[in-house]
Protein backbone atom coordinates (compact mmCIF):
# COMPACT_ATOMS: atom_id res chain seq x y z
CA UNK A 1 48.03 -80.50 1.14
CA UNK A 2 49.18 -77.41 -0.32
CA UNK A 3 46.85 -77.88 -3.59
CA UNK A 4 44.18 -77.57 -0.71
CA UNK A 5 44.97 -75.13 0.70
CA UNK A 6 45.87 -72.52 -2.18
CA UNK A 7 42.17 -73.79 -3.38
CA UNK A 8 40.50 -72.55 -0.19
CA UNK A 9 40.92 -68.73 -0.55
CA UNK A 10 39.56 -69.32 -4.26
CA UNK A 11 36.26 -70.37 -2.99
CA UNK A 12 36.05 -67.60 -0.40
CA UNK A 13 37.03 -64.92 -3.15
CA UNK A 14 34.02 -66.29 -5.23
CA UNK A 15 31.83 -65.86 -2.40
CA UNK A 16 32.31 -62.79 -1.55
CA UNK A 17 31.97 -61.51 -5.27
CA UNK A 18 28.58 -63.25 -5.25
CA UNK A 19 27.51 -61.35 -2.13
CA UNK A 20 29.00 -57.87 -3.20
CA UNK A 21 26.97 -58.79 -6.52
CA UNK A 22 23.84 -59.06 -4.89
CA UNK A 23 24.44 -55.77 -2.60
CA UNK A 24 24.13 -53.56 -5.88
CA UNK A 25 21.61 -52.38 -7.46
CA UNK A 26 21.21 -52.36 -11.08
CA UNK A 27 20.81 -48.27 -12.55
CA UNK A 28 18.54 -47.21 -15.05
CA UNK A 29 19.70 -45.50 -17.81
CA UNK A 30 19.03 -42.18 -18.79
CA UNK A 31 17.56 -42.98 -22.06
CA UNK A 32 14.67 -45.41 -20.04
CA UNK A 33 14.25 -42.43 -17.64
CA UNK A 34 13.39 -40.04 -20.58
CA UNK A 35 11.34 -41.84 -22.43
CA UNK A 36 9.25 -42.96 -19.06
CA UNK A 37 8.86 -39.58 -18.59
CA UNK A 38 7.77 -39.01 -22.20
CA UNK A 39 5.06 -41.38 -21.79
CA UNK A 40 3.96 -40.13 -18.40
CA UNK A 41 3.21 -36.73 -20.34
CA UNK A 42 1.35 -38.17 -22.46
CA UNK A 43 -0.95 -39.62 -19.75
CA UNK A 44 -1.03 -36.52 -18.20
CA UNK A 45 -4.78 -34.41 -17.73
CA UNK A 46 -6.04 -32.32 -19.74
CA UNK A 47 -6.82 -28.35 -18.80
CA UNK A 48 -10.18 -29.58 -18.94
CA UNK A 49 -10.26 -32.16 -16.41
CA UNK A 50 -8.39 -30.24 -14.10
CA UNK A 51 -10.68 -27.66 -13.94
CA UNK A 52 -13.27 -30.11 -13.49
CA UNK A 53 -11.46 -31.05 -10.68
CA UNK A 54 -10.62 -28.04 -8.97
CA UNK A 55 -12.92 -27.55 -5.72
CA UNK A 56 -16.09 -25.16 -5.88
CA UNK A 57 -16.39 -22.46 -3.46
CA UNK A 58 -19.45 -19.92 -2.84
CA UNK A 59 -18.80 -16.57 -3.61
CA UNK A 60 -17.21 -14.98 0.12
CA UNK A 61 -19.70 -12.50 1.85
CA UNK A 62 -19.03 -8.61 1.47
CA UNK A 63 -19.47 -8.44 5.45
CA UNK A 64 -16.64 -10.83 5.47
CA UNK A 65 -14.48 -9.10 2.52
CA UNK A 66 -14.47 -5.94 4.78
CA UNK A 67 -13.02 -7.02 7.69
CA UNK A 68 -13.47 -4.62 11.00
CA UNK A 69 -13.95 -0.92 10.76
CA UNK A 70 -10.64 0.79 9.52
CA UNK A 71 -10.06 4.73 10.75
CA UNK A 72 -7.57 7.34 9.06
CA UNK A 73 -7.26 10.65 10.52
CA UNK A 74 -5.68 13.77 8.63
CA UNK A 75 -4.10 16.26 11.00
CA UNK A 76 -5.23 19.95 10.12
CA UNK A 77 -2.53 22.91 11.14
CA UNK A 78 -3.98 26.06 12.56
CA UNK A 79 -4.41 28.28 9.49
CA UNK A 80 -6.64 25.79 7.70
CA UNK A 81 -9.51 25.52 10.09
CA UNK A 82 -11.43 28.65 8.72
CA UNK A 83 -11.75 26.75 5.45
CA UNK A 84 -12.26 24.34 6.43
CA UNK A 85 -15.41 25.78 9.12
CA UNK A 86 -16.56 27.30 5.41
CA UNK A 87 -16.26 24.43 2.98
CA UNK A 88 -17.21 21.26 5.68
CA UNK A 89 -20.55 20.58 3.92
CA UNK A 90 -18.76 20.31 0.23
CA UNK A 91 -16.42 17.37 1.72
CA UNK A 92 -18.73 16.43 4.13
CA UNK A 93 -21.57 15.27 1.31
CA UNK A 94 -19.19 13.35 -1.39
CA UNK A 95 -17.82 11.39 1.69
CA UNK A 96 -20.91 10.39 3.18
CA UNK A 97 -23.23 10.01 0.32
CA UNK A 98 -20.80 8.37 -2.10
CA UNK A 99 -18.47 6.90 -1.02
CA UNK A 100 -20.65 5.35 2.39
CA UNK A 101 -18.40 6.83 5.25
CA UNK A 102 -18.51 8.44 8.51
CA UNK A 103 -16.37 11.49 8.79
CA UNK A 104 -16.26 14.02 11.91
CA UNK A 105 -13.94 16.75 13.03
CA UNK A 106 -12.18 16.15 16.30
CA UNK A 107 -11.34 19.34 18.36
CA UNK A 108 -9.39 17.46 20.59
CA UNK A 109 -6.72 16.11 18.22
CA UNK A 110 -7.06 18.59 15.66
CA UNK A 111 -7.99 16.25 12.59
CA UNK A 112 -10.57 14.65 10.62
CA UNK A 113 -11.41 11.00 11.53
CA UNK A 114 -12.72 9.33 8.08
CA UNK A 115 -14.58 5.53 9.23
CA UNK A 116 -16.32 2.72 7.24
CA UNK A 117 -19.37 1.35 8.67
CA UNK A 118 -21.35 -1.38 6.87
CA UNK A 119 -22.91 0.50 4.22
CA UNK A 120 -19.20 0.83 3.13
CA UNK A 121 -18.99 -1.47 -0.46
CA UNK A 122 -16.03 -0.34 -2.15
CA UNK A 123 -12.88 -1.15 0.18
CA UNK A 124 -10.54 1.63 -1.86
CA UNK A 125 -13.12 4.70 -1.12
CA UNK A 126 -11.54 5.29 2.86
CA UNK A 127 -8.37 6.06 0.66
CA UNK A 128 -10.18 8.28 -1.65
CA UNK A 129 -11.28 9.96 1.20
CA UNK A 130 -8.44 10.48 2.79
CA UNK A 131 -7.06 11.72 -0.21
CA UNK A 132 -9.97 14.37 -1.07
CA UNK A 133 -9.33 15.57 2.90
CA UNK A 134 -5.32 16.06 2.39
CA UNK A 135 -5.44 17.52 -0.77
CA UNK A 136 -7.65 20.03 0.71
CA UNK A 137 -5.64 20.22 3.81
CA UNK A 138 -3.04 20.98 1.65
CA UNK A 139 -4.38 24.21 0.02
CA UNK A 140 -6.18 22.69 -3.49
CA UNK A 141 -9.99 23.87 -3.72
CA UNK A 142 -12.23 21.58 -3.02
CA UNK A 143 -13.60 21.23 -6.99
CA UNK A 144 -9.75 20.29 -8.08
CA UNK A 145 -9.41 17.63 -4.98
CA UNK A 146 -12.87 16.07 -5.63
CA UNK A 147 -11.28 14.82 -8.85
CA UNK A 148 -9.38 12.28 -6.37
CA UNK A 149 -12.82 10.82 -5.65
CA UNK A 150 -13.97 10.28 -9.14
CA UNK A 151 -10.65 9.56 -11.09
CA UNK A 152 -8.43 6.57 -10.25
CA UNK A 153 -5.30 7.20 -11.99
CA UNK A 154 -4.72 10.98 -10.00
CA UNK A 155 -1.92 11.17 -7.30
CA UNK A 156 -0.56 14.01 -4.85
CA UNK A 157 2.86 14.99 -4.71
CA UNK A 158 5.08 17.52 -2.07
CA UNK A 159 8.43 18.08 -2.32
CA UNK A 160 10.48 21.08 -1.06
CA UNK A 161 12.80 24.09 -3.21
CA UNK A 162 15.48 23.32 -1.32
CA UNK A 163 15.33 19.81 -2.21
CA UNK A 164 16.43 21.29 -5.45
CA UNK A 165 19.15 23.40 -5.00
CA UNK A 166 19.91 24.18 -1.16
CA UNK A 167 18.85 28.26 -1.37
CA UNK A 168 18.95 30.80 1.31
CA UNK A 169 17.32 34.01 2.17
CA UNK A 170 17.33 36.53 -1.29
CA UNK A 171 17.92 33.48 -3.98
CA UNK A 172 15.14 31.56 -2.16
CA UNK A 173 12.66 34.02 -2.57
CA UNK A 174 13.67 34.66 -6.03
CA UNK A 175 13.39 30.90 -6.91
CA UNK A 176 9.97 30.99 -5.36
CA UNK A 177 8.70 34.39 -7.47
CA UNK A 178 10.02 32.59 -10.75
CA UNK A 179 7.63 29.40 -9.82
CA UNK A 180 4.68 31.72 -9.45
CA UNK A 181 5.84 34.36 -11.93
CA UNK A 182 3.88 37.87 -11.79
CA UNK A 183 0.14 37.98 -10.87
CA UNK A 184 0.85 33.34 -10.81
CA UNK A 185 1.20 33.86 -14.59
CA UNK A 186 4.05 31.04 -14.95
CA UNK A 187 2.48 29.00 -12.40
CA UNK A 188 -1.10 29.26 -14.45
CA UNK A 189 0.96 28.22 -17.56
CA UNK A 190 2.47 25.11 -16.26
CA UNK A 191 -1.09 24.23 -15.05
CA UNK A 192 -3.20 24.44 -18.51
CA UNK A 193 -0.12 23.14 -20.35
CA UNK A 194 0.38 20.17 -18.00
CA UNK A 195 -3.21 19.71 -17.09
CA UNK A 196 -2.23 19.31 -13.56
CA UNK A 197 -2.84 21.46 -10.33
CA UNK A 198 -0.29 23.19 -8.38
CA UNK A 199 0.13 24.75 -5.06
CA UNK A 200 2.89 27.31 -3.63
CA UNK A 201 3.35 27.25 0.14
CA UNK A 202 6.71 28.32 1.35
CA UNK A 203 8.84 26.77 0.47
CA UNK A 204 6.67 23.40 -0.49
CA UNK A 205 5.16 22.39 -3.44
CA UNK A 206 2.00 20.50 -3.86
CA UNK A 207 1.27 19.09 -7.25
CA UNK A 208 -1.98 16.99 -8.02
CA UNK A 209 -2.43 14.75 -11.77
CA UNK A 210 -1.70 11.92 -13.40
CA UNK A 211 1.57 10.19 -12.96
CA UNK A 212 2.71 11.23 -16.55
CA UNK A 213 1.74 15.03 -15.68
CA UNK A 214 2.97 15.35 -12.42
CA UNK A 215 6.42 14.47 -14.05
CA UNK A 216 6.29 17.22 -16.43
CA UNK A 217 5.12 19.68 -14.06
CA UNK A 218 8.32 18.87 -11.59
CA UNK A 219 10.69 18.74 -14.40
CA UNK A 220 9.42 22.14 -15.41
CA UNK A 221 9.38 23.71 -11.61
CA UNK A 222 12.78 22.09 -11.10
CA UNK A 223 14.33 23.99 -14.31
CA UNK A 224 12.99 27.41 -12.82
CA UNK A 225 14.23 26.97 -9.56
CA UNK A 226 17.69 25.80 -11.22
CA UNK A 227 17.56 29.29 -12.91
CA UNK A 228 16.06 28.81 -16.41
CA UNK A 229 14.19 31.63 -18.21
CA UNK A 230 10.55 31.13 -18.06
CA UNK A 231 10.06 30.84 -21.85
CA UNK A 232 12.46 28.21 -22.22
CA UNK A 233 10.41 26.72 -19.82
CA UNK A 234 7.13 27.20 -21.68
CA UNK A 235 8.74 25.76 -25.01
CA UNK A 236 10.22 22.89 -23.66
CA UNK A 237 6.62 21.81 -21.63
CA UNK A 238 4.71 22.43 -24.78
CA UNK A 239 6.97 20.60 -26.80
CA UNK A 240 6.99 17.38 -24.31
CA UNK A 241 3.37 18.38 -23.95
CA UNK A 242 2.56 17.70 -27.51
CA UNK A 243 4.81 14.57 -27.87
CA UNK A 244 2.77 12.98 -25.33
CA UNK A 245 -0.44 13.76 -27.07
CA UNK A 246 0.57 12.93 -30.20
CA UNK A 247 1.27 8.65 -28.58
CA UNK A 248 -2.11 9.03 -27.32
């Protein structure tokens, strides 16, 4: 009886073993895993036949490209209107007949509304115009601004003296007189040497160029409103000046 019994849980033990057995399931090794995926590369498409596969769509629409109408207005301050009353046909024509906008002068709100209509094809020319209209706004003729419109790579930039160095009353008009220098001389220098454009109003200045240019023009400004001499000024742009030529 006892044999029997100390028999029983033996069977049960065996049992269970099976069934915990069968529960499991067998993992793959790493090495199978690797070189399944090794083989699955080599099955993979070619550049070719992907392209072949790729769906074919017709060229989208330019009506579609453009989207609605799109409107910028540039505010214009009181002592600007006269010139622009005298100069409105030399922006009016590039805007219109080259770059396909509609422009207008609004008395009510005091600004220029620029507008694309359908003859509009390029969708970067309502910036461009926008541009050419702030840059005059801002006090450039309207021969330097219209450079916006033609070049791509030409930017505006504003920034204040006292951004600088925080000047009051005397040493703020000083600061201003060595930007300008006497008769604009230094300014005029800074120009031809930096090939950029640059306008005094107040306290703000306006400089229009390329990216590289602008730089050299503000490092230059900033140095005369810090209190360098002008002709360390002028050596230092004309040296920087003639690096940069000299990598182009």
């Amino acid at each position: 009886m006892d044999s029997d019994k100390n028999q029983t849980p033996e069977v049960e033990v065996g049992a269970e073993s099976k069934n915990d057995s069968e529960s499991f399931t067998k993992v793959k090794s790493k090495k199978t895993q690797k070189r399944k995926r090794e083989q699955d590369g080599v099955d993979m498409d070619t550049e070719d036949s992907v392209a072949n596969k790729r769906p074919q769509f017709p060229p989208i629409s330019a009506d579609k490209l453009r989207g609605p109408d799109e409107m910028r207005k540039i505010p214009v301050p009181g002592h600007r209107y006269t010139p622009l009353k005298e100069n409105w046909l030399k922006i009016f024509t590039p805007i219109v007949e080259n770059l396909q906008l509609q422009v207008r002068f609004n008395l009510k709100t005091r600004s220029v509304e620029i507008k694309t209509c359908k003859e509009t094809q390029d969708i970067s020319a309502l910036t461009k115009a926008a541009d050419f209209v702030r840059a005059f706004i801002l006090g450039f003729q309207v021969e330097d601004a219209m450079a916006l419109i033609r070049l791509d790579e030409l930017f505006l930039e504003t920034f204040d003296v006292t951004d600088v160095k925080p000047l009051k009353g005397d040493h703020l008009s000083r600061a201003i007189g060595r930007i300008a220098g006497k008769g604009g001389k230094t300014k005029f220098t800074i120009e031809n040497v930096t090939k950029t454009r640059i306008v005094l109003a107040d306290t703000k200045v306006h400089i229009l160029g390329s990216f590289q240019n602008i730089k050299m023009a503000r490092t230059a400004i900033c140095n005369l409103i810090l209190g360098s001499p002008p002709s360390k000024v002028y050596g230092n742009i004309r040296m920087v000046a003639s690096r940069t030529a000299e990598r182009f």
